[in-house]
Short mmCIF file of C-alpha atoms in Angstrom, two decimals:
data_model
loop_
_atom_site.label_atom_id
_atom_site.label_comp_id
_atom_site.label_asym_id
_atom_site.label_seq_id
_atom_site.Cartn_x
_atom_site.Cartn_y
_atom_site.Cartn_z
CA CYS A 1 12.86 -1.49 5.48
CA ARG A 2 13.44 -3.33 8.80
CA PRO A 3 10.92 -5.48 10.19
CA VAL A 4 8.90 -4.43 13.13
CA GLU A 5 10.04 -6.28 16.22
CA LYS A 6 7.69 -4.90 18.60
CA ILE A 7 4.44 -3.11 18.39
CA SER A 8 5.15 -0.36 20.89
CA PRO A 9 3.21 2.94 21.50
CA ARG A 10 5.63 4.65 19.07
CA ILE A 11 4.42 2.08 16.27
CA LEU A 12 0.63 2.65 17.19
CA THR A 13 1.31 6.58 16.97
CA LEU A 14 2.83 5.97 13.31
CA LEU A 15 -0.19 4.11 12.20
CA ASP A 16 -2.55 6.78 13.39
CA ASP A 17 -0.34 9.46 11.79
CA MET A 18 -0.26 7.52 8.61
CA LYS A 19 -4.03 7.30 8.55
CA GLU A 20 -4.17 11.13 8.94
CA THR A 21 -1.61 11.60 6.07
CA MET A 22 -3.21 9.28 3.77
CA ARG A 23 -6.59 10.86 4.31
CA GLU A 24 -5.31 14.43 3.90
CA ALA A 25 -3.48 13.29 0.68
CA ASP A 26 -6.75 11.60 -0.62
CA GLY A 27 -4.69 8.50 -1.36
CA CYS A 28 -5.81 4.76 -1.16
CA GLY A 29 -2.50 3.48 0.49
CA LEU A 30 0.53 4.62 2.26
CA ALA A 31 3.68 3.05 3.39
CA ALA A 32 5.89 3.88 6.40
CA PRO A 33 8.93 4.74 4.07
CA GLN A 34 6.67 7.49 2.48
CA VAL A 35 6.67 9.30 5.80
CA GLY A 36 10.47 8.87 6.50
CA ILE A 37 10.17 5.85 8.57
CA LEU A 38 12.01 2.61 7.28
CA ARG A 39 9.91 0.04 8.77
CA ARG A 40 7.68 -2.90 7.24
CA ILE A 41 4.40 -1.07 7.51
CA PHE A 42 1.67 0.20 5.12
CA ILE A 43 -1.89 0.76 5.32
CA ILE A 44 -4.51 0.69 2.53
CA ASP A 45 -8.08 1.88 2.42
CA ASP A 46 -10.22 -0.65 1.05
CA LYS A 47 -13.56 1.34 1.11
CA PRO A 48 -12.37 4.97 -0.18
CA ASP A 49 -15.85 5.77 -1.67
CA ASP A 50 -18.01 4.30 1.16
CA GLY A 51 -17.00 5.15 4.56
CA HIS A 52 -13.18 4.24 4.89
CA ASN A 53 -12.12 1.07 6.00
CA ILE A 54 -8.25 1.56 6.77
CA VAL A 55 -6.31 -1.71 7.05
CA GLU A 56 -3.15 -1.83 8.71
CA PHE A 57 -0.19 -4.16 7.71
CA ILE A 58 2.91 -4.71 10.04
CA ASN A 59 5.41 -7.12 8.50
CA PRO A 60 3.26 -7.83 5.53
CA LYS A 61 4.39 -10.55 3.13
CA ILE A 62 2.93 -11.43 -0.28
CA ILE A 63 1.64 -15.19 0.03
CA LYS A 64 -0.34 -15.70 -3.13
CA THR A 65 -0.92 -14.11 -6.60
CA GLU A 66 -3.23 -14.86 -9.23
CA GLY A 67 -4.10 -13.59 -12.87
CA HIS A 68 -2.85 -10.50 -14.42
CA GLN A 69 -3.77 -6.72 -14.90
CA GLU A 70 -2.45 -3.81 -16.43
CA GLU A 71 -3.74 -0.40 -15.32
CA VAL A 72 -2.90 3.10 -14.49
CA GLU A 73 -0.91 3.88 -11.01
CA GLY A 74 0.09 6.98 -9.34
CA CYS A 75 1.80 7.56 -6.10
CA LEU A 76 1.76 10.02 -3.41
CA SER A 77 5.39 10.22 -3.59
CA ILE A 78 5.42 11.24 -7.20
CA PRO A 79 2.61 13.69 -7.57
CA GLY A 80 1.21 14.46 -10.82
CA LYS A 81 2.73 11.43 -12.56
CA TYR A 82 1.03 8.23 -13.85
CA GLY A 83 1.91 5.06 -15.59
CA ILE A 84 0.65 1.63 -16.84
CA THR A 85 1.79 -1.32 -14.56
CA SER A 86 1.48 -4.98 -14.73
CA ARG A 87 0.44 -6.66 -11.68
CA PRO A 88 -1.41 -9.63 -10.30
CA MET A 89 -5.24 -9.19 -10.27
CA THR A 90 -5.49 -10.93 -7.04
CA VAL A 91 -2.96 -10.71 -4.19
CA THR A 92 -3.05 -12.16 -0.68
CA VAL A 93 -0.81 -10.82 2.16
CA GLU A 94 -0.11 -12.24 5.47
CA ALA A 95 0.57 -9.55 7.97
CA THR A 96 0.23 -8.52 11.63
CA ASN A 97 -2.30 -6.05 12.99
CA ARG A 98 -1.82 -3.46 15.55
CA LYS A 99 -3.19 -5.98 18.41
CA GLY A 100 -0.06 -8.43 17.32
CA GLU A 101 -2.42 -10.86 15.53
CA ILE A 102 -1.72 -12.46 12.37
CA PHE A 103 -4.05 -12.23 9.61
CA THR A 104 -4.50 -12.66 5.86
CA TYR A 105 -6.14 -10.25 3.54
CA THR A 106 -6.90 -10.68 -0.07
CA GLY A 107 -7.46 -7.87 -2.68
CA THR A 108 -8.53 -8.10 -6.02
CA GLU A 109 -8.28 -5.37 -8.98
CA LEU A 110 -7.40 -1.84 -7.39
CA PHE A 111 -6.78 -3.48 -3.85
CA GLY A 112 -4.48 -6.15 -5.50
CA ARG A 113 -2.47 -3.39 -7.23
CA CYS A 114 -2.35 -1.41 -3.87
CA LEU A 115 -1.14 -4.32 -1.84
CA CYS A 116 1.57 -4.75 -4.35
CA HIS A 117 2.40 -1.00 -4.82
CA GLU A 118 2.75 -0.66 -1.08
CA SER A 119 4.86 -3.88 -0.61
CA ASP A 120 7.10 -2.43 -3.36
CA HIS A 121 7.66 0.79 -1.18
CA LEU A 122 9.03 -1.46 1.64
CA ASP A 123 11.69 -2.97 -0.65
CA GLY A 124 12.41 0.53 -2.22
CA ILE A 125 10.84 0.26 -5.40
CA LEU A 126 8.48 2.85 -6.92
CA TYR A 127 5.89 1.95 -9.55
CA ILE A 128 8.03 3.97 -12.16
CA ASP A 129 10.74 1.52 -11.90
CA ASN A 130 8.54 -1.23 -13.35
CA ALA A 131 5.95 0.73 -15.43
CA ILE A 132 5.20 -0.53 -18.92
CA GLU A 133 4.61 3.04 -20.08
CA MET A 134 4.40 6.40 -18.41
CA LEU A 135 1.44 8.56 -19.39
CA ASP A 136 1.03 12.31 -19.96
CA PRO A 137 -1.07 13.48 -17.00
CA ASP A 138 -3.79 14.75 -19.61
CA GLU A 139 -4.27 10.96 -20.55
CA VAL A 140 -5.35 10.22 -16.91
CA GLU A 141 -9.01 10.81 -15.87
#
């Protein structure tokens, strides 16, 4: 995906549309290429069970990782499929928000996985490309 050069009204509309799409799909993250837009943008919901807090990432870059985890992952782009992935436990990303401000965000456990998962989408990588093991849908709760 190409970097966002300017935060235009079109980019803001994309961010708003992505939020709606992610909520409708009951996901915790969504990257622009998943909706056909090849730009370096993704969103995550870091409080999906507690009132929602959508964090928007424009031109995100992973700047630090720590630890290790192996957990089940799925993807809105590959419904009904799940696999075990190996990811860092804690991930810090630097990105730009919709106001053009640079910020850092650190996610652990699920949100660390989500940051890696969505970043991978921006580079054309799906979790199944690096899954340790694919699971039968009946094995996933």
